[in-house]
XYZ file of N, CA, C and O in Angstrom:
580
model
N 3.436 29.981 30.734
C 3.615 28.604 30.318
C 2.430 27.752 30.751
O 1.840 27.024 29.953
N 2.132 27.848 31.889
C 0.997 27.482 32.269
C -0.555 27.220 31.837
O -1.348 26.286 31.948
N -0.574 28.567 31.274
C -1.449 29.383 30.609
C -1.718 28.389 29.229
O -2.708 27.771 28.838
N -0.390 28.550 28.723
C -0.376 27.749 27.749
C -0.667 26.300 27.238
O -1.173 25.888 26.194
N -0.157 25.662 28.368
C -0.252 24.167 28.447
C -2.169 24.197 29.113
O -2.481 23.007 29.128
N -3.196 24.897 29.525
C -4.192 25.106 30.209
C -4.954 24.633 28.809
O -5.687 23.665 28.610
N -4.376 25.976 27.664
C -4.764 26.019 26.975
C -5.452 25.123 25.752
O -6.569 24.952 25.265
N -4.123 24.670 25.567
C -3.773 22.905 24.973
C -4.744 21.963 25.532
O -5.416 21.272 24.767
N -4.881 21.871 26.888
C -5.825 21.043 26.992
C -7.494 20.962 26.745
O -8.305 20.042 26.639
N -7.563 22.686 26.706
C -9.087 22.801 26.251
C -9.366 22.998 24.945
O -10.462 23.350 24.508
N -8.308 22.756 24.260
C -8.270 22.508 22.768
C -8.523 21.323 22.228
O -8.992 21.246 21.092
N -8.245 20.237 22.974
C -8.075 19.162 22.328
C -9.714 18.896 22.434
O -9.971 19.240 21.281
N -10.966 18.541 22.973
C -11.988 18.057 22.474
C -11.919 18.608 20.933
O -12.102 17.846 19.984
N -11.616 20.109 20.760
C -11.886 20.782 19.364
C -11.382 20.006 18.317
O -12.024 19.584 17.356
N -9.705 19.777 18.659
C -8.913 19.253 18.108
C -9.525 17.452 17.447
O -9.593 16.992 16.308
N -9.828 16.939 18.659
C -10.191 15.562 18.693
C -11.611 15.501 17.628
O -11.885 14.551 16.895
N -12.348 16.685 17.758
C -13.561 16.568 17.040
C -13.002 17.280 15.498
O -13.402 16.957 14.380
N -12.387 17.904 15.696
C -12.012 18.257 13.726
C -11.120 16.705 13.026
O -10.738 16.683 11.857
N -10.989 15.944 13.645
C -10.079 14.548 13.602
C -11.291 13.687 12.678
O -11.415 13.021 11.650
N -12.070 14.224 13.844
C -13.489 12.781 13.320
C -14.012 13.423 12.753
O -14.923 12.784 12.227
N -14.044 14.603 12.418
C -15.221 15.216 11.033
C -14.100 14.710 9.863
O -14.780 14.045 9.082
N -12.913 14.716 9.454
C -12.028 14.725 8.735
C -12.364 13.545 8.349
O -12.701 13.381 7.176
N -12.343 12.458 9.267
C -12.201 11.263 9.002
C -13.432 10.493 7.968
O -13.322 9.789 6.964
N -14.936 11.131 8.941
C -16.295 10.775 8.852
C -16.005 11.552 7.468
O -15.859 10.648 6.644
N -15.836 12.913 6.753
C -15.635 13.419 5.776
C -15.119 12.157 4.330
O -15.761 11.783 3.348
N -13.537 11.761 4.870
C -12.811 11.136 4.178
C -13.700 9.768 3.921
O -13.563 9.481 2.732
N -14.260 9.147 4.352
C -14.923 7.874 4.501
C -16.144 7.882 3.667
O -16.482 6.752 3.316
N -17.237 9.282 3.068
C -18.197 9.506 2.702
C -17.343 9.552 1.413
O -17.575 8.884 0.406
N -16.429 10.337 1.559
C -15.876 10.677 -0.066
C -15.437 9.570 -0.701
O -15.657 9.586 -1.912
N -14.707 8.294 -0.143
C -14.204 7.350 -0.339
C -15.486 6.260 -0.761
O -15.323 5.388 -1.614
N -16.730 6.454 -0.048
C -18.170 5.721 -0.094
C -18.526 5.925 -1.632
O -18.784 5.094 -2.502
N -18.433 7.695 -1.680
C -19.372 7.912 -2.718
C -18.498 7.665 -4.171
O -19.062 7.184 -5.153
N -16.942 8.083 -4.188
C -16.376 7.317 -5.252
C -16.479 6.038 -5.631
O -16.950 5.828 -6.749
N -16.150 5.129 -4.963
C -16.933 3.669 -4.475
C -17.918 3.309 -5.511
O -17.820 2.566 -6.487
N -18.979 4.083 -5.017
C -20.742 4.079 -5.439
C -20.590 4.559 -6.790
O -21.005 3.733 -7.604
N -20.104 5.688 -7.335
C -19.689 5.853 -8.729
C -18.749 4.899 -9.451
O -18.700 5.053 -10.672
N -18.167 4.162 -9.043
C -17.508 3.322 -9.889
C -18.261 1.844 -10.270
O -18.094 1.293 -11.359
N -19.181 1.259 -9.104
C -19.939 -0.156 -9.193
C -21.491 0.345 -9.329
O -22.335 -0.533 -9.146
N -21.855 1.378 -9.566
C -22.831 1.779 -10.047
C -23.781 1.878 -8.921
O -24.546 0.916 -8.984
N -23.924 2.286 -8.384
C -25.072 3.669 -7.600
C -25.172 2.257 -6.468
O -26.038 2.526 -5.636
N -24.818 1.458 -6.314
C -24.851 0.799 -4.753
C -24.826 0.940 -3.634
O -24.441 -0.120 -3.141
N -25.080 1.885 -2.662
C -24.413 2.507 -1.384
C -23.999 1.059 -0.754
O -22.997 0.398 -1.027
N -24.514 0.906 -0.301
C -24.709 -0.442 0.435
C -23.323 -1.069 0.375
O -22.406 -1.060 1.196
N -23.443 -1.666 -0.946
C -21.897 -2.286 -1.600
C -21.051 -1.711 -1.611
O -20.005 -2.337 -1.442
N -20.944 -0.197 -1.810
C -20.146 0.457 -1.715
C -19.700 0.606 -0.464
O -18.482 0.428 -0.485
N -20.250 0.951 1.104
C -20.181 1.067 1.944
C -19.419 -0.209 3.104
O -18.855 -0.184 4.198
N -19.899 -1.467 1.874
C -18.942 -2.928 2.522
C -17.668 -2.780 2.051
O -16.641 -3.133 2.631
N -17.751 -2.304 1.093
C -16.129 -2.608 0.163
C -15.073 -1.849 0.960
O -13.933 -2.079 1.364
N -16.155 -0.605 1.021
C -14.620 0.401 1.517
C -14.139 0.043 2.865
O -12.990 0.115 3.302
N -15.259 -0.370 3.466
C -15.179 -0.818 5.560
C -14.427 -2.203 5.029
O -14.053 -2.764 6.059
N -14.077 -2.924 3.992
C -13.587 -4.281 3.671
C -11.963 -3.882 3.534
O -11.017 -4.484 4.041
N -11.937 -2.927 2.864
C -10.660 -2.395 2.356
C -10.009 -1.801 3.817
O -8.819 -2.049 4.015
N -10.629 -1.157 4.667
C -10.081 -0.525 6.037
C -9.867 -1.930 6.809
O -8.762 -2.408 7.063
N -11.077 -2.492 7.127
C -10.232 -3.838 7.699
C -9.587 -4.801 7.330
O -9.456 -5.783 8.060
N -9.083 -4.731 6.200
C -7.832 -4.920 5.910
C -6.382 -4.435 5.488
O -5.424 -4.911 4.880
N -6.773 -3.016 6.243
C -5.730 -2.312 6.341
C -4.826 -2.779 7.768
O -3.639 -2.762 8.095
N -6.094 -3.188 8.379
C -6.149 -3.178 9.971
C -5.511 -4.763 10.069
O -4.917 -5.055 11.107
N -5.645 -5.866 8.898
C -4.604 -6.988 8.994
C -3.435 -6.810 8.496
O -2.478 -7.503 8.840
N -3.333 -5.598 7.383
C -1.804 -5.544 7.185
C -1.031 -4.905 7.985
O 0.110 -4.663 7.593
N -1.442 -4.480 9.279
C -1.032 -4.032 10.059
C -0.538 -5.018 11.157
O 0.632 -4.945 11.533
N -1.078 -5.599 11.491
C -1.287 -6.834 12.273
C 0.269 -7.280 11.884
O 1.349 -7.223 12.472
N -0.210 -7.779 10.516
C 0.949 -8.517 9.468
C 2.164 -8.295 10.008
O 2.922 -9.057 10.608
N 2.301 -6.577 9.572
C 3.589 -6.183 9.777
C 3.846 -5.868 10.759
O 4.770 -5.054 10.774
N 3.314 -6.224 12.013
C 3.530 -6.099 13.860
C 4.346 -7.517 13.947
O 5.350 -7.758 14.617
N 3.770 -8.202 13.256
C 4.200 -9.782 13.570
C 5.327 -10.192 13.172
O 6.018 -11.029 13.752
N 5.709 -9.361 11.672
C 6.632 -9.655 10.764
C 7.778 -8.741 11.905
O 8.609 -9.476 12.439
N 7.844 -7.421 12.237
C 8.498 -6.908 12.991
C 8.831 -7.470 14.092
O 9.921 -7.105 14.532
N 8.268 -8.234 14.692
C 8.849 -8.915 16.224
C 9.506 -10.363 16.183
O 10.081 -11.030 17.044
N 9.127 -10.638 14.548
C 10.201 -12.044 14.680
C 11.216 -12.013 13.815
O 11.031 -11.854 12.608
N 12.524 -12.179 14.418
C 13.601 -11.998 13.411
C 13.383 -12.865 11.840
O 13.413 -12.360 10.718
N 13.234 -13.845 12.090
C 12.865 -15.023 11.310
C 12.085 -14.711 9.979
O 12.332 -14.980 8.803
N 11.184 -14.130 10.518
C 10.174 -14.033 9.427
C 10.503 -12.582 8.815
O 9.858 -12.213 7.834
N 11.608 -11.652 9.436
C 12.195 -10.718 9.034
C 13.124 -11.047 7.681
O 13.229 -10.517 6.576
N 13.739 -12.188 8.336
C 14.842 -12.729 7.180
C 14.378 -13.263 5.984
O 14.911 -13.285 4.875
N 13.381 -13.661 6.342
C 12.448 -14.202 5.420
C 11.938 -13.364 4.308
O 12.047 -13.671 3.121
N 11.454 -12.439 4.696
C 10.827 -11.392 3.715
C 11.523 -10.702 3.066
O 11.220 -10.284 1.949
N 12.907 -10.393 3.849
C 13.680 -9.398 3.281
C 14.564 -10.235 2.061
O 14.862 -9.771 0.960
N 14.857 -11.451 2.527
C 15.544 -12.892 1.282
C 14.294 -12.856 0.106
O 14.466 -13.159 -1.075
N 13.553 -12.604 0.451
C 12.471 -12.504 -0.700
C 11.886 -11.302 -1.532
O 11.258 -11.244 -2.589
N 12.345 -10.359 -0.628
C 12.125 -8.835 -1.560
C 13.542 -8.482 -1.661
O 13.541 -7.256 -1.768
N 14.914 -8.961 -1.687
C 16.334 -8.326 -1.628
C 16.462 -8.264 -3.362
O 16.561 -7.260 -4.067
N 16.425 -9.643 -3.750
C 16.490 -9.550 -5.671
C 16.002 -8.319 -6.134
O 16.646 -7.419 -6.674
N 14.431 -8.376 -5.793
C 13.727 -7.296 -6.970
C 14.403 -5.921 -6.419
O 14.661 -5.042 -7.242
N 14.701 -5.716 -5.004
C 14.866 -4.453 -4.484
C 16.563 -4.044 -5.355
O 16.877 -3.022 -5.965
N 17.159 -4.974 -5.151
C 18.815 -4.832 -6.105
C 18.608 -4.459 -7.144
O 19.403 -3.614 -7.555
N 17.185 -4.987 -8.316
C 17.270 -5.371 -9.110
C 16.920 -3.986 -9.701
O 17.500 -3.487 -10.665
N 15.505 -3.205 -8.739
C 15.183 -1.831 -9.070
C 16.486 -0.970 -9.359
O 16.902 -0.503 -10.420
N 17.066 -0.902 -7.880
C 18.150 -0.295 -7.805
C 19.121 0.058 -8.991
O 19.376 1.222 -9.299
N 19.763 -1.295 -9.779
C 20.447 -1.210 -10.447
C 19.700 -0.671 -11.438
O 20.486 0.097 -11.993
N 18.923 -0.622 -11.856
C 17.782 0.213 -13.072
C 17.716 1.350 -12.868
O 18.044 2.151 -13.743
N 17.262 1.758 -11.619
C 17.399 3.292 -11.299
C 18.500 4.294 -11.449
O 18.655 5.401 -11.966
N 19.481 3.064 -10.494
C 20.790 4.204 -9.751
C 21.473 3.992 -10.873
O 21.774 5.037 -11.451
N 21.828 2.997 -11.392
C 23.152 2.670 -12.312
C 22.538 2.812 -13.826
O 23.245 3.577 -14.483
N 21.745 2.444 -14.354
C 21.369 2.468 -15.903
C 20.721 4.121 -16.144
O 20.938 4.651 -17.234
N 19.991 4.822 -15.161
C 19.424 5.655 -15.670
C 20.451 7.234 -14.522
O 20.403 8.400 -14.914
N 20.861 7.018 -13.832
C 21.365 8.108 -13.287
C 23.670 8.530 -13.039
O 24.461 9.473 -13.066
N 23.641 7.298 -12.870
C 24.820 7.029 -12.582
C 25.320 6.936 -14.132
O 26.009 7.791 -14.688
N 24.759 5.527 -14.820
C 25.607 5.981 -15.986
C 25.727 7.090 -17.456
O 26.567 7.265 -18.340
N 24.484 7.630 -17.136
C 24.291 8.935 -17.738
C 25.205 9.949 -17.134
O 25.887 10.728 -17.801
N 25.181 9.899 -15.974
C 26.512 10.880 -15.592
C 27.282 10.517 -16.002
O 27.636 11.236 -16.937
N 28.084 9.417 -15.824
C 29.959 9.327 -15.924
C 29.968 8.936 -17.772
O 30.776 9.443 -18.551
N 28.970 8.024 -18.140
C 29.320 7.865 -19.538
C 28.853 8.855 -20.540
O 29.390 9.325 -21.543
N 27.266 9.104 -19.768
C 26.549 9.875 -21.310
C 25.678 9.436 -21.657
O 24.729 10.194 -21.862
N 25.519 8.060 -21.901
C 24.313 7.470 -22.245
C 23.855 6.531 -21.379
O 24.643 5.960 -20.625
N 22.446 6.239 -21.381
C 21.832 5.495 -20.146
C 22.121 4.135 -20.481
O 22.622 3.853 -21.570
N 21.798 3.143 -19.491
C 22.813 1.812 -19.370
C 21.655 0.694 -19.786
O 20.595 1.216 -20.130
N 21.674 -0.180 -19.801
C 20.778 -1.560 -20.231
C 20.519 -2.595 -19.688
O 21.259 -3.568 -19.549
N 19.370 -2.445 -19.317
C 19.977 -4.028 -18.081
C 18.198 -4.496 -18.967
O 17.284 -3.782 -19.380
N 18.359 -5.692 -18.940
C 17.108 -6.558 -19.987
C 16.114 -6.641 -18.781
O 16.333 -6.246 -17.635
N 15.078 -7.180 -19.222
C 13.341 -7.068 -18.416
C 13.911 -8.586 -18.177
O 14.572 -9.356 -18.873
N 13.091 -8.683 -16.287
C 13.051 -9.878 -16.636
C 11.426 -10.750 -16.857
O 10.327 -10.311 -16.517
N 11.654 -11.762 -17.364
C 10.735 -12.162 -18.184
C 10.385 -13.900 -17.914
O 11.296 -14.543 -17.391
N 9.476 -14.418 -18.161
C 8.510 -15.794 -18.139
C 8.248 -15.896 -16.608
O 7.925 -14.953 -15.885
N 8.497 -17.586 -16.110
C 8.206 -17.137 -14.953
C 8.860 -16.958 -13.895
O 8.450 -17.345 -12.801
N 9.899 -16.385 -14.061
C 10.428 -15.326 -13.027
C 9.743 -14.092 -12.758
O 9.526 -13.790 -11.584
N 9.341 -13.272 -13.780
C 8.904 -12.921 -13.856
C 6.838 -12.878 -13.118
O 6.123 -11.952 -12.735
N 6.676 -14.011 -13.219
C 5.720 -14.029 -13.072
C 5.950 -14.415 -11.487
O 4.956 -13.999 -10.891
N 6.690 -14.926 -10.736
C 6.628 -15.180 -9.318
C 7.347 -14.033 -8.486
O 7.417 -13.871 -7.268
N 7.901 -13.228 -9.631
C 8.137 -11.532 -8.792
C 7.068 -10.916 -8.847
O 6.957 -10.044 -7.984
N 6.226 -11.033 -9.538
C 4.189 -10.470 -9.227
C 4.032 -11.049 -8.073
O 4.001 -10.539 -6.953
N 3.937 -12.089 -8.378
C 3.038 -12.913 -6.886
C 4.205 -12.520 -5.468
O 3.695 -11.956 -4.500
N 5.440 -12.782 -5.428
C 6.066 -12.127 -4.585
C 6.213 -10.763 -3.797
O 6.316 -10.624 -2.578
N 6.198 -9.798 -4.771
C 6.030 -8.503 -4.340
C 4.802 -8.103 -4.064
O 4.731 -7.065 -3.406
N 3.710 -8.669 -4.402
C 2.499 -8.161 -4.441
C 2.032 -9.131 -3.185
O 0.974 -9.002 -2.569
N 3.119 -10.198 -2.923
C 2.369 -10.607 -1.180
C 2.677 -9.976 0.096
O 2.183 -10.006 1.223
N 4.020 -9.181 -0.669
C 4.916 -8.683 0.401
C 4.112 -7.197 0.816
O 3.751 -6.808 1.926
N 3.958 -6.398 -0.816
C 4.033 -5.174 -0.575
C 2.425 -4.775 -1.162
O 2.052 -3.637 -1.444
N 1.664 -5.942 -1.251
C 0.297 -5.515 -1.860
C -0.705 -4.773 -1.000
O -0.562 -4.647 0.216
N -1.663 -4.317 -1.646
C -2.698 -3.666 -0.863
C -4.127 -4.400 -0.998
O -4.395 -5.096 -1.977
N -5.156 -4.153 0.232
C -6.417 -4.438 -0.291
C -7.642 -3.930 -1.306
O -8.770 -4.366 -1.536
N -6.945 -2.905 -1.751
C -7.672 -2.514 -3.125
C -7.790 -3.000 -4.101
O -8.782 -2.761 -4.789
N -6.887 -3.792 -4.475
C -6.752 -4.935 -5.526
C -7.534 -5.963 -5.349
O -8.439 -6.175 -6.156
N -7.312 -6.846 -4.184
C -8.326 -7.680 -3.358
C -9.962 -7.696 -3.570
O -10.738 -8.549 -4.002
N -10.168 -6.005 -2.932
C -11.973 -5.371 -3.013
C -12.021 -5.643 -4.265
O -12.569 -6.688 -4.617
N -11.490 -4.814 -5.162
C -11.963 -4.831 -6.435
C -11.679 -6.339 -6.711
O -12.792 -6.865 -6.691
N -10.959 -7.073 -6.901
C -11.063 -8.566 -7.337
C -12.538 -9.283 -6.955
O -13.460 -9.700 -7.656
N -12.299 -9.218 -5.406
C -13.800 -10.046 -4.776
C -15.114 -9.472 -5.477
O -16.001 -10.262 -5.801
N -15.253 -8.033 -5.728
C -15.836 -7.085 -6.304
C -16.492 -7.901 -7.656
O -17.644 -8.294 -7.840
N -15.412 -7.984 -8.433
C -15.584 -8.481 -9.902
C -16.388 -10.050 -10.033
O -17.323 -10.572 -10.640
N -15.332 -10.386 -9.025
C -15.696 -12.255 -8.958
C -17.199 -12.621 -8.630
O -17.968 -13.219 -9.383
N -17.528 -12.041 -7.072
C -18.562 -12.245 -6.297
C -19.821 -11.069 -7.104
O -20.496 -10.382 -6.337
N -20.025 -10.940 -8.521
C -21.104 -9.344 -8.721
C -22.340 -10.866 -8.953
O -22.025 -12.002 -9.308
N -23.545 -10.419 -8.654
C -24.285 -11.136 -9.183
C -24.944 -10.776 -10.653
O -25.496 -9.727 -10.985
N -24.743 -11.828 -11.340
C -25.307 -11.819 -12.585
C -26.820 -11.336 -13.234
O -27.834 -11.932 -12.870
N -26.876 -10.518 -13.953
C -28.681 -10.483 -13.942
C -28.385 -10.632 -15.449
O -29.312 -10.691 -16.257
């Protein structure tokens, strides 16, 4: 047992260093897709993606903050509970549930104008990512030639 646990420990630099080749790996691949999509930029490419990680690193933050206050718990969840019911009943009941017991799948209408349009902006504040963001700033901020 000993032996074992000895072992473990002289593993881990190995361990710790196949972590950061993985990572340094994942980050080049992520660079160079990047660079193929805004056209041969490293540079730009290399801000966007370190733009997109640190702001992985605020939605993290986010949801540390959102987790320690009840408040702002209630808050979010009163604000994602509709659409989350709303999936639900689309999923569970129109396409699974009532195909079982009836036979045919069930109907529930789109919703539409701007309800619709403040369940975008809602879900996408709640549950969005910074890829959307990069690429937005991306588009907005390109300089013109």
């Amino acid at each position: 047992m000993l032996t074992a646990i000895l072992a473990f420990f002289q593993a881990i630099p190995a361990i710790t260093g196949s972590i950061n080749n993985f990572v340094s790996k994942y980050y080049d691949a992520k660079v160079q897709i990047t660079t193929a999509r805004i056209g041969g930029n490293v540079d730009v490419a290399k801000a966007l993606v370190s733009g997109v990680v640190a702001e992985g690193g605020v939605r993290v933050e986010f949801l540390k903050a959102v987790s320690q206050s009840k408040f702002l718990m209630v808050l979010v969840g009163g604000f994602a509970l509709p659409w989350i019911a709303y999936e639900w009943k689309v999923v569970l009941w129109d396409n699974m549930l009532c195909l079982s017991i009836y036979g045919v799948t069930g109907f529930t209408p789109t919703i539409k104008g701007l309800v619709a349009d403040w369940a975008g902006v809602i879900l996408a504040g709640i549950f969005g990512t910074g890829s959307v963001m990069a690429v937005g700033q991306m588009f907005f901020n390109r300089k013109q030639s």
